[in-house]
């Protein structure tokens, strides 16, 4: 199809939210399609070898499969860089692009870029993660020049279980964080149902990680995010 844009999403194997959520966001733009390749991710912690799930080799293997579909951009549609550090994501992207020749971003790199473009400094954070993971995310936000404000997390080791938390719960947590004051709120987990909160809490930009990953991939593919109005506040950040 002339003018078609194909986005390749590197997807955690136990994630059941991001594919239907991404499809929903793209429902009104049939010339833009997302294509998914899974890699093994079963739990989120800082212990027991969990961090090895995010090594470059499985990312590259998944990316090479997506390259066969001639996608225009690739995105690691997971948030591991939030606690491992942005350099870990940058290294993955470099390895993927070296292997495929296709530009690559991640949900976390896109989040940090969006926060800077918004001029946001005080950042609220909502996740389902363990406290140790949340603490690492907050430390990395500080290292990148942001000031963490209020936060909520659920002490869930996930990853499959993250999808079981109802959108109403996520929205309640976002409202609690918003009430404490911040410039923007990150709902940072691509297997967490944060899209409703982004609509329900209009007084502060709520950046859901599934929407953020799509936004980042669109920009990398040379597509103006305003072409996807379902992205909400992100659609207005070029």
CSV table of N, CA and C in Angstrom, one decimal, residues 21-87:
chain,number,residue,atom,x,y,z
A,21,UNK,N,-3.6,-2.8,22.9
A,21,UNK,CA,-3.6,-1.3,23.2
A,21,UNK,C,-3.0,-0.6,22.0
A,22,UNK,N,-1.9,-1.0,21.4
A,22,UNK,CA,-1.3,-0.4,20.3
A,22,UNK,C,-2.3,-0.4,19.1
A,23,UNK,N,-2.9,-1.6,18.9
A,23,UNK,CA,-3.9,-1.7,17.8
A,23,UNK,C,-5.0,-0.7,17.9
A,24,UNK,N,-5.5,-0.5,19.2
A,24,UNK,CA,-6.5,0.4,19.5
A,24,UNK,C,-6.1,1.8,19.1
A,25,UNK,N,-4.9,2.2,19.5
A,25,UNK,CA,-4.4,3.5,19.2
A,25,UNK,C,-4.3,3.8,17.7
A,26,UNK,N,-4.0,2.7,17.0
A,26,UNK,CA,-3.8,2.9,15.5
A,26,UNK,C,-5.1,2.6,14.7
A,27,UNK,N,-6.2,2.4,15.3
A,27,UNK,CA,-7.4,1.9,14.6
A,27,UNK,C,-7.8,2.9,13.6
A,28,UNK,N,-7.6,4.2,13.8
A,28,UNK,CA,-8.1,5.2,12.9
A,28,UNK,C,-7.1,5.6,11.8
A,29,UNK,N,-5.9,4.9,11.8
A,29,UNK,CA,-4.9,5.2,10.8
A,29,UNK,C,-4.4,3.9,10.2
A,30,UNK,N,-5.2,3.3,9.3
A,30,UNK,CA,-4.9,2.0,8.7
A,30,UNK,C,-3.6,1.9,7.9
A,31,UNK,N,-3.1,3.1,7.5
A,31,UNK,CA,-1.8,3.0,6.7
A,31,UNK,C,-0.6,2.9,7.7
A,32,UNK,N,-0.8,3.0,9.0
A,32,UNK,CA,0.2,2.8,10.0
A,32,UNK,C,0.0,1.5,10.7
A,33,UNK,N,0.9,0.6,10.7
A,33,UNK,CA,0.6,-0.7,11.3
A,33,UNK,C,1.8,-1.1,12.2
A,34,UNK,N,1.5,-1.8,13.3
A,34,UNK,CA,2.5,-2.3,14.2
A,34,UNK,C,2.6,-3.8,14.1
A,35,UNK,N,3.8,-4.3,14.2
A,35,UNK,CA,4.2,-5.7,14.0
A,35,UNK,C,5.0,-6.1,15.2
A,36,UNK,N,4.7,-7.3,15.7
A,36,UNK,CA,5.3,-7.7,17.0
A,36,UNK,C,6.1,-8.9,16.9
A,37,UNK,N,7.2,-8.9,17.6
A,37,UNK,CA,8.0,-10.1,17.8
A,37,UNK,C,8.4,-10.3,19.2
A,38,UNK,N,8.1,-11.4,19.8
A,38,UNK,CA,8.3,-11.6,21.3
A,38,UNK,C,9.7,-12.1,21.6
A,39,UNK,N,10.1,-11.8,22.8
A,39,UNK,CA,11.3,-12.3,23.4
A,39,UNK,C,11.0,-12.6,24.9
A,40,UNK,N,11.7,-13.6,25.5
A,40,UNK,CA,11.3,-14.1,26.8
A,40,UNK,C,11.5,-13.1,27.9
A,41,UNK,N,10.4,-12.7,28.6
A,41,UNK,CA,10.5,-11.9,29.8
A,41,UNK,C,9.4,-12.5,30.7
A,42,UNK,N,9.8,-12.9,31.9
A,42,UNK,CA,8.8,-13.6,32.8
A,42,UNK,C,8.6,-12.9,34.1
A,43,UNK,N,9.6,-12.1,34.5
A,43,UNK,CA,9.5,-11.5,35.8
A,43,UNK,C,10.3,-10.2,35.8
A,44,UNK,N,10.0,-9.3,36.8
A,44,UNK,CA,10.7,-8.0,36.8
A,44,UNK,C,11.3,-7.9,38.3
A,45,UNK,N,12.5,-8.0,38.4
A,45,UNK,CA,13.2,-7.7,39.7
A,45,UNK,C,14.7,-7.4,39.4
A,46,UNK,N,15.4,-7.1,40.4
A,46,UNK,CA,16.8,-6.8,40.3
A,46,UNK,C,17.7,-8.0,40.7
A,47,UNK,N,17.0,-9.1,40.9
A,47,UNK,CA,17.7,-10.3,41.5
A,47,UNK,C,17.4,-11.5,40.6
A,48,UNK,N,18.2,-12.6,40.9
A,48,UNK,CA,17.9,-13.9,40.3
A,48,UNK,C,18.1,-14.0,38.8
A,49,UNK,N,18.9,-13.2,38.3
A,49,UNK,CA,19.2,-13.2,36.8
A,49,UNK,C,18.1,-12.6,36.0
A,50,UNK,N,17.1,-11.9,36.6
A,50,UNK,CA,16.1,-11.3,35.8
A,50,UNK,C,16.6,-10.2,34.9
A,51,UNK,N,17.6,-9.5,35.2
A,51,UNK,CA,18.1,-8.5,34.3
A,51,UNK,C,18.7,-9.1,33.0
A,52,UNK,N,19.1,-10.3,33.1
A,52,UNK,CA,19.7,-11.0,31.9
A,52,UNK,C,18.7,-11.1,30.8
A,53,UNK,N,17.4,-11.0,31.1
A,53,UNK,CA,16.3,-11.1,30.1
A,53,UNK,C,16.5,-10.0,29.0
A,54,UNK,N,17.2,-8.9,29.4
A,54,UNK,CA,17.2,-7.7,28.6
A,54,UNK,C,18.6,-7.5,27.9
A,55,UNK,N,19.3,-8.6,27.8
A,55,UNK,CA,20.6,-8.5,27.1
A,55,UNK,C,20.4,-8.2,25.6
A,56,UNK,N,21.4,-7.8,24.9
A,56,UNK,CA,21.2,-7.4,23.5
A,56,UNK,C,20.9,-8.5,22.6
A,57,UNK,N,21.5,-9.7,22.9
A,57,UNK,CA,21.4,-10.8,21.9
A,57,UNK,C,19.9,-11.2,21.6
A,58,UNK,N,19.1,-11.4,22.6
A,58,UNK,CA,17.7,-11.8,22.2
A,58,UNK,C,17.0,-10.6,21.6
A,59,UNK,N,17.3,-9.4,21.9
A,59,UNK,CA,16.7,-8.2,21.2
A,59,UNK,C,17.1,-8.2,19.7
A,60,UNK,N,18.4,-8.5,19.5
A,60,UNK,CA,18.8,-8.5,18.1
A,60,UNK,C,18.1,-9.6,17.3
A,61,UNK,N,18.0,-10.8,17.9
A,61,UNK,CA,17.4,-11.9,17.2
A,61,UNK,C,15.9,-11.6,16.9
A,62,UNK,N,15.2,-10.9,17.8
A,62,UNK,CA,13.8,-10.5,17.5
A,62,UNK,C,13.8,-9.5,16.5
A,63,UNK,N,14.7,-8.5,16.5
A,63,UNK,CA,14.7,-7.4,15.6
A,63,UNK,C,15.0,-8.0,14.1
A,64,UNK,N,15.8,-9.0,14.0
A,64,UNK,CA,16.1,-9.5,12.7
A,64,UNK,C,14.9,-10.1,12.1
A,65,UNK,N,14.0,-10.7,12.9
A,65,UNK,CA,12.8,-11.3,12.4
A,65,UNK,C,11.9,-10.2,11.9
A,66,UNK,N,11.8,-9.1,12.7
A,66,UNK,CA,11.0,-7.9,12.2
A,66,UNK,C,11.5,-7.3,11.0
A,67,UNK,N,12.8,-7.3,10.8
A,67,UNK,CA,13.4,-6.7,9.7
A,67,UNK,C,13.0,-7.4,8.4
A,68,UNK,N,12.6,-8.6,8.5
A,68,UNK,CA,12.1,-9.3,7.3
A,68,UNK,C,10.8,-8.7,6.8
A,69,UNK,N,10.1,-8.0,7.7
A,69,UNK,CA,8.8,-7.4,7.3
A,69,UNK,C,9.1,-6.0,6.8
A,70,UNK,N,10.3,-5.6,6.7
A,70,UNK,CA,10.7,-4.3,6.1
A,70,UNK,C,10.0,-3.1,6.9
A,71,UNK,N,10.2,-3.2,8.2
A,71,UNK,CA,9.6,-2.2,9.1
A,71,UNK,C,10.5,-0.9,8.9
A,72,UNK,N,9.9,0.2,9.2
A,72,UNK,CA,10.6,1.5,9.0
A,72,UNK,C,11.3,1.9,10.3
A,73,UNK,N,10.8,1.4,11.4
A,73,UNK,CA,11.5,1.7,12.7
A,73,UNK,C,11.2,0.6,13.7
A,74,UNK,N,12.1,0.4,14.6
A,74,UNK,CA,12.0,-0.6,15.7
A,74,UNK,C,11.9,0.0,17.0
A,75,UNK,N,11.2,-0.6,17.9
A,75,UNK,CA,11.1,-0.1,19.3
A,75,UNK,C,11.1,-1.3,20.3
A,76,UNK,N,12.0,-1.2,21.3
A,76,UNK,CA,11.9,-2.2,22.4
A,76,UNK,C,10.7,-1.7,23.3
A,77,UNK,N,9.6,-2.4,23.1
A,77,UNK,CA,8.4,-2.0,23.8
A,77,UNK,C,8.3,-2.5,25.2
A,78,UNK,N,9.4,-2.3,25.9
A,78,UNK,CA,9.5,-2.7,27.3
A,78,UNK,C,10.2,-1.5,28.1
A,79,UNK,N,10.2,-1.6,29.4
A,79,UNK,CA,10.7,-0.5,30.2
A,79,UNK,C,12.0,-0.8,31.0
A,80,UNK,N,12.7,-1.8,30.6
A,80,UNK,CA,13.9,-2.2,31.4
A,80,UNK,C,14.9,-1.1,31.6
A,81,UNK,N,15.0,-0.2,30.6
A,81,UNK,CA,16.0,0.8,30.7
A,81,UNK,C,15.7,1.8,31.8
A,82,UNK,N,14.4,1.8,32.3
A,82,UNK,CA,14.1,2.7,33.4
A,82,UNK,C,14.8,2.3,34.6
A,83,UNK,N,15.0,1.0,34.9
A,83,UNK,CA,15.8,0.6,36.1
A,83,UNK,C,17.2,0.2,35.8
A,84,UNK,N,17.5,-0.3,34.6
A,84,UNK,CA,18.9,-0.6,34.3
A,84,UNK,C,19.7,0.6,33.9
A,85,UNK,N,19.0,1.7,33.5
A,85,UNK,CA,19.7,2.9,33.1
A,85,UNK,C,19.6,3.1,31.6
A,86,UNK,N,19.6,4.3,31.2
A,86,UNK,CA,19.4,4.6,29.8
A,86,UNK,C,20.5,4.1,28.9
A,87,UNK,N,21.7,4.0,29.4
A,87,UNK,CA,22.8,3.5,28.6
A,87,UNK,C,22.6,2.1,28.2
